[in-house]
PDB file of C-alpha atoms in Angstrom:
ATOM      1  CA  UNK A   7      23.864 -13.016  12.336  1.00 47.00           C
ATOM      2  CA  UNK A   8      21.852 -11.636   9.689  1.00 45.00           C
ATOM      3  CA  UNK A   9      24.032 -13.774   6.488  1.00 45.00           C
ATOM      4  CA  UNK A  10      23.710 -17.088   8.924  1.00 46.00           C
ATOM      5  CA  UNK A  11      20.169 -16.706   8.804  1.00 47.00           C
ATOM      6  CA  UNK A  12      19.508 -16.266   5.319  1.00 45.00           C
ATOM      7  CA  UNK A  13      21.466 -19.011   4.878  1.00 46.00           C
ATOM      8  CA  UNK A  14      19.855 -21.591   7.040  1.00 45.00           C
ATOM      9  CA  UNK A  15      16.663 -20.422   4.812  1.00 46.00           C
ATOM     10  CA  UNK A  16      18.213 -21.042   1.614  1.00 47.00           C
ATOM     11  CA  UNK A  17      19.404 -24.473   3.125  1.00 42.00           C
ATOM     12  CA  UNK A  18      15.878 -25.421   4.044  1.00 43.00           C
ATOM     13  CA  UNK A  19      14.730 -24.462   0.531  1.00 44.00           C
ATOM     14  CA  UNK A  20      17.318 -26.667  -0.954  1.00 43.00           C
ATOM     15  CA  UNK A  21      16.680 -29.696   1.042  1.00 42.00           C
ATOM     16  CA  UNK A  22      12.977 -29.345   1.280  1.00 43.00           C
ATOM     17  CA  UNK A  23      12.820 -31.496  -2.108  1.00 41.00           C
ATOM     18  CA  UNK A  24      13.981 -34.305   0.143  1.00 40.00           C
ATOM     19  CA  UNK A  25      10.709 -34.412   2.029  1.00 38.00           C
ATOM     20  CA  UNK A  26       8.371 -34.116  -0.744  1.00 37.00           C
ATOM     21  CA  UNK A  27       5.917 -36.689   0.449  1.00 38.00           C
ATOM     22  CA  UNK A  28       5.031 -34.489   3.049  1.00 38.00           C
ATOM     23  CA  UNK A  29       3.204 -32.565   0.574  1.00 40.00           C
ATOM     24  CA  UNK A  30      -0.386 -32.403  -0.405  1.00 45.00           C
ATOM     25  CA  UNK A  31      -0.937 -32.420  -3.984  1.00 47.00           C
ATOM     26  CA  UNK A  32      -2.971 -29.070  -4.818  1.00 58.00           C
ATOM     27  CA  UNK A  33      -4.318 -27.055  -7.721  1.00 74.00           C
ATOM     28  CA  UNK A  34      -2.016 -25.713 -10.531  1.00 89.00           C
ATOM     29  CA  UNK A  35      -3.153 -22.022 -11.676  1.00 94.00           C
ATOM     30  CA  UNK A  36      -1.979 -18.641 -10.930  1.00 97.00           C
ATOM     31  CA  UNK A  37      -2.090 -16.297  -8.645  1.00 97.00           C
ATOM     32  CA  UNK A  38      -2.131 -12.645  -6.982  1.00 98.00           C
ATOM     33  CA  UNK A  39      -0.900 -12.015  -3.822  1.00 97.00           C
ATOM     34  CA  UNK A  40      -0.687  -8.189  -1.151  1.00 98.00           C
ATOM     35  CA  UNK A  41       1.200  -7.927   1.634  1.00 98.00           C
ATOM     36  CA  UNK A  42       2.192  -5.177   4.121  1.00 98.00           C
ATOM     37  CA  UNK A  43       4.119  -5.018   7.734  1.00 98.00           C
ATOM     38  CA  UNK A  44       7.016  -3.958   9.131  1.00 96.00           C
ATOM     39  CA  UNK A  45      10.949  -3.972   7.927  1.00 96.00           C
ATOM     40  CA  UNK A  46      13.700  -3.190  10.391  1.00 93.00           C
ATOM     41  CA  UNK A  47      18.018  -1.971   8.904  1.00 94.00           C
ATOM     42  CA  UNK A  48      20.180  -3.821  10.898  1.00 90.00           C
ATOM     43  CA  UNK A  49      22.777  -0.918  12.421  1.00 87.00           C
ATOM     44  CA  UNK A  50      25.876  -0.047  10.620  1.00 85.00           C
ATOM     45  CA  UNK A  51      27.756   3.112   9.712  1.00 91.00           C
ATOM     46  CA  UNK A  52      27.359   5.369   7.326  1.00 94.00           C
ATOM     47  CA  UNK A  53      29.464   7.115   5.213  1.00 94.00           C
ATOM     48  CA  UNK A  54      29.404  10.158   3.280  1.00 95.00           C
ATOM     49  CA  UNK A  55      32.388  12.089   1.478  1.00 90.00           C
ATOM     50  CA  UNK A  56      34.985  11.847   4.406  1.00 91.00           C
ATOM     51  CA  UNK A  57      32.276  12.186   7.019  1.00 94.00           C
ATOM     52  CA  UNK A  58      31.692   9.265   9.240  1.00 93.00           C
ATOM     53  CA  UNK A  59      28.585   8.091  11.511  1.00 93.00           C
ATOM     54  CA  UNK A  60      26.898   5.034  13.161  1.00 90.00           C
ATOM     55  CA  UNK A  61      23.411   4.182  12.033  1.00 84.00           C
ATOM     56  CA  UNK A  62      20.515   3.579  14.452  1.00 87.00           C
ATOM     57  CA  UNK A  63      17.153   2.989  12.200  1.00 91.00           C
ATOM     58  CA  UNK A  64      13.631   2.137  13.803  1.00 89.00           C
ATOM     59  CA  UNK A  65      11.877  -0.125  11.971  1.00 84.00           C
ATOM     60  CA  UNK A  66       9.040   1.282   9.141  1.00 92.00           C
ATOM     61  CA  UNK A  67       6.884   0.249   6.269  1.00 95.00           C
ATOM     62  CA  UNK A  68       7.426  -2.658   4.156  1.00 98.00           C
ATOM     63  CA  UNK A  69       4.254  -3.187   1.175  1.00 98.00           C
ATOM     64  CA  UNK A  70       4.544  -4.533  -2.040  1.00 98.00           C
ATOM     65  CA  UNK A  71       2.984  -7.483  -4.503  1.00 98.00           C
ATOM     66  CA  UNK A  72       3.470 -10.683  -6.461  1.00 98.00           C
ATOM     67  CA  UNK A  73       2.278 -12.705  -9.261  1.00 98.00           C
ATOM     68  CA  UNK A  74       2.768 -16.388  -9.296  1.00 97.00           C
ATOM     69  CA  UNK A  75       2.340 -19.732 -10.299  1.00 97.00           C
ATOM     70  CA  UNK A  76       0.895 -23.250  -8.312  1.00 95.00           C
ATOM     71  CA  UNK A  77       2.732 -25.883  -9.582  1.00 93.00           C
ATOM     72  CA  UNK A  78       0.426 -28.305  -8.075  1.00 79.00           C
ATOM     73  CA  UNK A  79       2.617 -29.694  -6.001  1.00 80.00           C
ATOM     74  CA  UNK A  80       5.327 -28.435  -3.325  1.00 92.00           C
ATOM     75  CA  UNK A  81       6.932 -25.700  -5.454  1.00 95.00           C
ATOM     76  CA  UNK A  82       5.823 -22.267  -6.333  1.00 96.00           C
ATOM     77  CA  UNK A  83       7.111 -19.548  -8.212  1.00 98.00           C
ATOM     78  CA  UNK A  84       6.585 -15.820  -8.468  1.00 98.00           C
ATOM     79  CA  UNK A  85       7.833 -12.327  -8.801  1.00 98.00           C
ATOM     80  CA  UNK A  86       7.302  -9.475  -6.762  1.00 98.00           C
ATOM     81  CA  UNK A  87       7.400  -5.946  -6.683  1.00 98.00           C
ATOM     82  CA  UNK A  88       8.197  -4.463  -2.959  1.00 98.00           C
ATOM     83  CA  UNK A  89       9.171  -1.009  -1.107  1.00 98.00           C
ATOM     84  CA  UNK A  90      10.913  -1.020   2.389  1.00 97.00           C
ATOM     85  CA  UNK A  91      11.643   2.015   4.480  1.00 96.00           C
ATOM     86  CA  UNK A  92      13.183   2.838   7.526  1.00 94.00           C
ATOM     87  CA  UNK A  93      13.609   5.778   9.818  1.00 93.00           C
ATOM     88  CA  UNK A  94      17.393   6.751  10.622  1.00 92.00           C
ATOM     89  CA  UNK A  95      19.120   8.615  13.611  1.00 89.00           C
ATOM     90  CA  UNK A  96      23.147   9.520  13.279  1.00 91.00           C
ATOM     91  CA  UNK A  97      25.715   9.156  16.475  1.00 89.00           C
ATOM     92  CA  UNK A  98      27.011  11.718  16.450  1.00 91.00           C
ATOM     93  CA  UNK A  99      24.208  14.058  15.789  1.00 87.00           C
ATOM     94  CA  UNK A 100      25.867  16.699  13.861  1.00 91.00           C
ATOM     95  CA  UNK A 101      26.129  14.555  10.763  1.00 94.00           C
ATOM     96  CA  UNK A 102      22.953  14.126   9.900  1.00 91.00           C
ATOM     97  CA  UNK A 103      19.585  14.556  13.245  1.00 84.00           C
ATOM     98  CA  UNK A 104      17.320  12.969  10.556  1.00 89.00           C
ATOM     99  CA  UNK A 105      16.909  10.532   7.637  1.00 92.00           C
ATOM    100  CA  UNK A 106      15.261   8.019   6.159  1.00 94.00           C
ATOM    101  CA  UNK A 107      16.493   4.662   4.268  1.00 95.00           C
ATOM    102  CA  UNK A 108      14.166   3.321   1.630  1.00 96.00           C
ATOM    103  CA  UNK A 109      14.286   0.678  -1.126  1.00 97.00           C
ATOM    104  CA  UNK A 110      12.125  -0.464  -4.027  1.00 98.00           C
ATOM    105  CA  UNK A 111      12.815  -3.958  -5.421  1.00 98.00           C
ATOM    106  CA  UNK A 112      11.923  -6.428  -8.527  1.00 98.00           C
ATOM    107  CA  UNK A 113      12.621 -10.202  -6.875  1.00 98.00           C
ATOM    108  CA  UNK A 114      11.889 -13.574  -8.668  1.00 98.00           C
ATOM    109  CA  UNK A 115      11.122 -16.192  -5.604  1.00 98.00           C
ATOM    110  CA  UNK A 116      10.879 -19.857  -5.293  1.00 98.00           C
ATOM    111  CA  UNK A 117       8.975 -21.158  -2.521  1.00 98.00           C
ATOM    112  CA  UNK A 118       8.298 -24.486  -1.308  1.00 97.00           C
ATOM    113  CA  UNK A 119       5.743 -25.730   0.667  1.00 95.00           C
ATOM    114  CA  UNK A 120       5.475 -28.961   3.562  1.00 93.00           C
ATOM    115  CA  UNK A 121       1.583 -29.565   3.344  1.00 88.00           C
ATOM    116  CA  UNK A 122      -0.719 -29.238   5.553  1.00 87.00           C
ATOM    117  CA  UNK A 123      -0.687 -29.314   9.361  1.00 90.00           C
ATOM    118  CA  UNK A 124      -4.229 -28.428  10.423  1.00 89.00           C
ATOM    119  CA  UNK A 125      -5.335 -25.540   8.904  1.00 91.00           C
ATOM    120  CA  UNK A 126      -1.889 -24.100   8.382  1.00 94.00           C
ATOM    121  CA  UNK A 127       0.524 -24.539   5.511  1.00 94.00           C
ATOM    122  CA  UNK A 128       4.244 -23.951   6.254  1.00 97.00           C
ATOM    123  CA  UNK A 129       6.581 -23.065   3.401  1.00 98.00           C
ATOM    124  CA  UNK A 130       9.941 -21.368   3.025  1.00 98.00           C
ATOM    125  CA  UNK A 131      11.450 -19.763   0.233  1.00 98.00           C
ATOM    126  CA  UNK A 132      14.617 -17.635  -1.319  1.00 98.00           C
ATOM    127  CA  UNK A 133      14.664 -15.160  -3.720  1.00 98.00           C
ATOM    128  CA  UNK A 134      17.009 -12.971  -6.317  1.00 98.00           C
ATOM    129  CA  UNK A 135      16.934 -10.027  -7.910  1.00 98.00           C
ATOM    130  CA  UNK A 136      17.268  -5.928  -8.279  1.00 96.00           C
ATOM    131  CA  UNK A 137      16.695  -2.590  -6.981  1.00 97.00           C
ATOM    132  CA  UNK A 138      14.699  -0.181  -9.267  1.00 95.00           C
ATOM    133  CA  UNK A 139      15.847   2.174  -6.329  1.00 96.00           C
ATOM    134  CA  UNK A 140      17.925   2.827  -3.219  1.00 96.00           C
ATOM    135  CA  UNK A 141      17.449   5.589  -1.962  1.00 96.00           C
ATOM    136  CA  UNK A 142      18.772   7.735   1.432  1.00 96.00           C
ATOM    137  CA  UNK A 143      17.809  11.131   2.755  1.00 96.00           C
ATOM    138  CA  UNK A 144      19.686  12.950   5.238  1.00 95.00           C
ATOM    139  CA  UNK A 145      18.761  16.083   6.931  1.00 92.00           C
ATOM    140  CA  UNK A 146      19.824  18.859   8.778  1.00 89.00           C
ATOM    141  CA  UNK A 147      23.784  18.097   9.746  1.00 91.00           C
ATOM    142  CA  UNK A 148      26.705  18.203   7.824  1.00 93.00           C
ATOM    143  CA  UNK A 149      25.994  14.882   5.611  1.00 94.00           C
ATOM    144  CA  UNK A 150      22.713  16.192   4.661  1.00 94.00           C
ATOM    145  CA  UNK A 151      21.316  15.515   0.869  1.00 94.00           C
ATOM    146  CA  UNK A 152      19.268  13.223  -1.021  1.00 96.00           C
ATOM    147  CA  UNK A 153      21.625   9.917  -2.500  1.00 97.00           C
ATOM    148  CA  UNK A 154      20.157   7.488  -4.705  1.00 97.00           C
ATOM    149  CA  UNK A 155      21.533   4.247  -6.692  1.00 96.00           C
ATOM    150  CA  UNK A 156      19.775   1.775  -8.769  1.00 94.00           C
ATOM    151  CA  UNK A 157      20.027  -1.809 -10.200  1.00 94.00           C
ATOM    152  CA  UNK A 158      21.408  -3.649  -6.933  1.00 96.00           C
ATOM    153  CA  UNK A 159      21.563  -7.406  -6.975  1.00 97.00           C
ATOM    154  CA  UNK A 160      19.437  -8.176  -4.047  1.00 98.00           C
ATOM    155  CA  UNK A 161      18.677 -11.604  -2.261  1.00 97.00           C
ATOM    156  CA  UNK A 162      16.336 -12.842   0.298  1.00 98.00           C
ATOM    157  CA  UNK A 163      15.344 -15.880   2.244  1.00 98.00           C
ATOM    158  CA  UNK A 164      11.316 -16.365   3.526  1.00 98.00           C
ATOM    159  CA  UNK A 165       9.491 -18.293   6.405  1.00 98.00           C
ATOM    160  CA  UNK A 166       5.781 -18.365   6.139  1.00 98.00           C
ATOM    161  CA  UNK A 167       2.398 -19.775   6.761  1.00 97.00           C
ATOM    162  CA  UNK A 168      -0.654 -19.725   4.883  1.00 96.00           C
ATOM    163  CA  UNK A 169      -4.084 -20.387   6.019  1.00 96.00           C
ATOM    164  CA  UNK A 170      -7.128 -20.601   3.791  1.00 93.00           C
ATOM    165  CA  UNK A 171     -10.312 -19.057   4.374  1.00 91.00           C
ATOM    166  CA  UNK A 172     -12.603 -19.278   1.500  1.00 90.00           C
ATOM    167  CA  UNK A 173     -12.763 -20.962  -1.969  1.00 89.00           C
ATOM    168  CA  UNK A 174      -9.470 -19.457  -3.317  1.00 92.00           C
ATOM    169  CA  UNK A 175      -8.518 -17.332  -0.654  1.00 96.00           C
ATOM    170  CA  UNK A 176      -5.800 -17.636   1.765  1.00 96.00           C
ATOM    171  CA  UNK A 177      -4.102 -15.094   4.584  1.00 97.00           C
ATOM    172  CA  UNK A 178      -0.354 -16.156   5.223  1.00 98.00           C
ATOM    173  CA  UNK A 179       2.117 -14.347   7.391  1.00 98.00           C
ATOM    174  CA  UNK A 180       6.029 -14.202   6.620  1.00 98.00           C
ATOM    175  CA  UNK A 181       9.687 -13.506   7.967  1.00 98.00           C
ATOM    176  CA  UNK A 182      11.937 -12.463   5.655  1.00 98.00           C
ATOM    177  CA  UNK A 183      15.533 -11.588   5.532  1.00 98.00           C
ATOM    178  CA  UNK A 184      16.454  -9.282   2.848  1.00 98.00           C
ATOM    179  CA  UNK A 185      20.194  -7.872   1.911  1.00 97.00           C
ATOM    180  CA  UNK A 186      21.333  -5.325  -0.953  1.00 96.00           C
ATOM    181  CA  UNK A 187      25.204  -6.438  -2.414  1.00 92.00           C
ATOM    182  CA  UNK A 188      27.146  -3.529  -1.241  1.00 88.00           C
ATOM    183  CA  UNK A 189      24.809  -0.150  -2.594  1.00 92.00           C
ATOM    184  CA  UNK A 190      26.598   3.005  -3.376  1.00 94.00           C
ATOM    185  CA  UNK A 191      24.712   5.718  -3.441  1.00 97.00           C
ATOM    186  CA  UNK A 192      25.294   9.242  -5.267  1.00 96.00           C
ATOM    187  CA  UNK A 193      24.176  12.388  -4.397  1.00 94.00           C
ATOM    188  CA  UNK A 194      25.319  16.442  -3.996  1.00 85.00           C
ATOM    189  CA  UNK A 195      28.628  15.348  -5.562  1.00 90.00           C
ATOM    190  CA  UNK A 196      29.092  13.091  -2.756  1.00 93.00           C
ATOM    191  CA  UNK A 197      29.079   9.362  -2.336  1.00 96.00           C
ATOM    192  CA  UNK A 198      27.133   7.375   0.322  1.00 96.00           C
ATOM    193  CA  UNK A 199      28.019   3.757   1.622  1.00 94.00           C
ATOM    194  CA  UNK A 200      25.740   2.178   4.018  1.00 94.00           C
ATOM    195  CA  UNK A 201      24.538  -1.759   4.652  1.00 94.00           C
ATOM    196  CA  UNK A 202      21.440  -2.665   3.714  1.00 96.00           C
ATOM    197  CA  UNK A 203      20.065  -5.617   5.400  1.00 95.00           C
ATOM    198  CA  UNK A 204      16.612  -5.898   6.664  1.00 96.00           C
ATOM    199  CA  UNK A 205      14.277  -8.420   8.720  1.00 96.00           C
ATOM    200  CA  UNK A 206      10.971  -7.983   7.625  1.00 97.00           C
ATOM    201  CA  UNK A 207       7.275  -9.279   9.760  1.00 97.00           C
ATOM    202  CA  UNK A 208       4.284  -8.881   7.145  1.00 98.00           C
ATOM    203  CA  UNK A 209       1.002 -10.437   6.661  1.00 98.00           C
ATOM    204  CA  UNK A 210      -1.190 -10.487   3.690  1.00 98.00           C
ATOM    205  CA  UNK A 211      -3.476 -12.032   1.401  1.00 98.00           C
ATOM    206  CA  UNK A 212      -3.720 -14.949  -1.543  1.00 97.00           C
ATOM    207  CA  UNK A 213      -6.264 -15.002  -4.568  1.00 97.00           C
ATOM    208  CA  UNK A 214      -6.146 -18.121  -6.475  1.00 95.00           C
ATOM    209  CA  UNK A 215      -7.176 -18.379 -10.050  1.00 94.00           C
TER     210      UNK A 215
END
């Protein structure tokens, strides 16, 4: 479920040149943008050593930043810097009664936008990139112990809307799916295997320049 929708967003990025004249020509410059919500792990097991468990995670904090640029026209382009966390609980208990899953990652996004529809402006994007950390801490069972890995490929697709407010100012709100390629953490001698695919609800704001 998760890969099918990332996939009908990077599909709607690549065909969105198609409908180009839908687009109002805007202002090229750069730009600073702050965003914070919620991200949610899809479940999957969990592995450490020979010791085996399924994950339940409630969603947490997702924050982070970019920097971009206004092509002044459909297409945007930025880079972002953005930590994720979420809460964990083991079936069966005795591996692990407590934990948390976070991430921090470095992305480089393209994002297209379809003009203006009132006071809205749709757009969707994709992005690529790397973890500067993974990182997943288990307490009090028998997997317990800090494991860590870094420099991930990463991917994501994005839905969002922006609405101006003021003279360069905008507030936009997003859904993203986000997915790690396969992390293997390392910790305690041990090694930990666990998905890492998220759907993210944020909101934030846009300074122009």
């Amino acid at each position: 479920m998760f890969l099918r929708g990332l996939s009908m967003a990077l599909v709607i990025t690549a065909l969105g040149s198609g409908i180009a004249q839908a687009q109002e020509a805007g202002e090229a410059g750069f730009y600073v943008r702050g965003y914070a919500g919620a991200s949610t792990l899809s479940d999957a097991n969990v592995t450490v050593g020979a010791l085996k468990a399924s994950g339940k995670y409630n969603g947490d904090l997702i924050t982070g930043g970019a920097v971009g640029y206004d092509y002044e026209g459909p297409w945007r382009a930025e880079v972002e810097y953005t930590y994720r966390s979420s809460t964990f609980k083991a079936v069966p208990a005795t591996f692990a009664n407590a934990g948390d899953y976070a991430s921090t990652a470095i992305m480089l996004n393209g994002l297209y936008s379809f003009g203006q529809f009132g006071v809205a402006k749709p757009y969707v994007g994709a992005g690529v990139g790397f973890t500067r950390e993974v990182d997943f801490d288990l307490k009090n069972g028998a997997a317990a112990g800090s494991f860590s890995a870094s420099g991930d490929f990463a991917f994501q697709g994005i839905l969002g809307v922006d609405v101006p407010f003021a003279d360069k100012w905008s507030g936009f709100g997003e859904v993203r799916l986000f997915t790690i390629n396969n992390p293997t953490l390392k910790g305690n001698g041990k090694t930990l295997k666990a998905d890492y695919q998220t759907v993210d609800l944020l909101v934030g704001i846009t300074r122009r320049f």
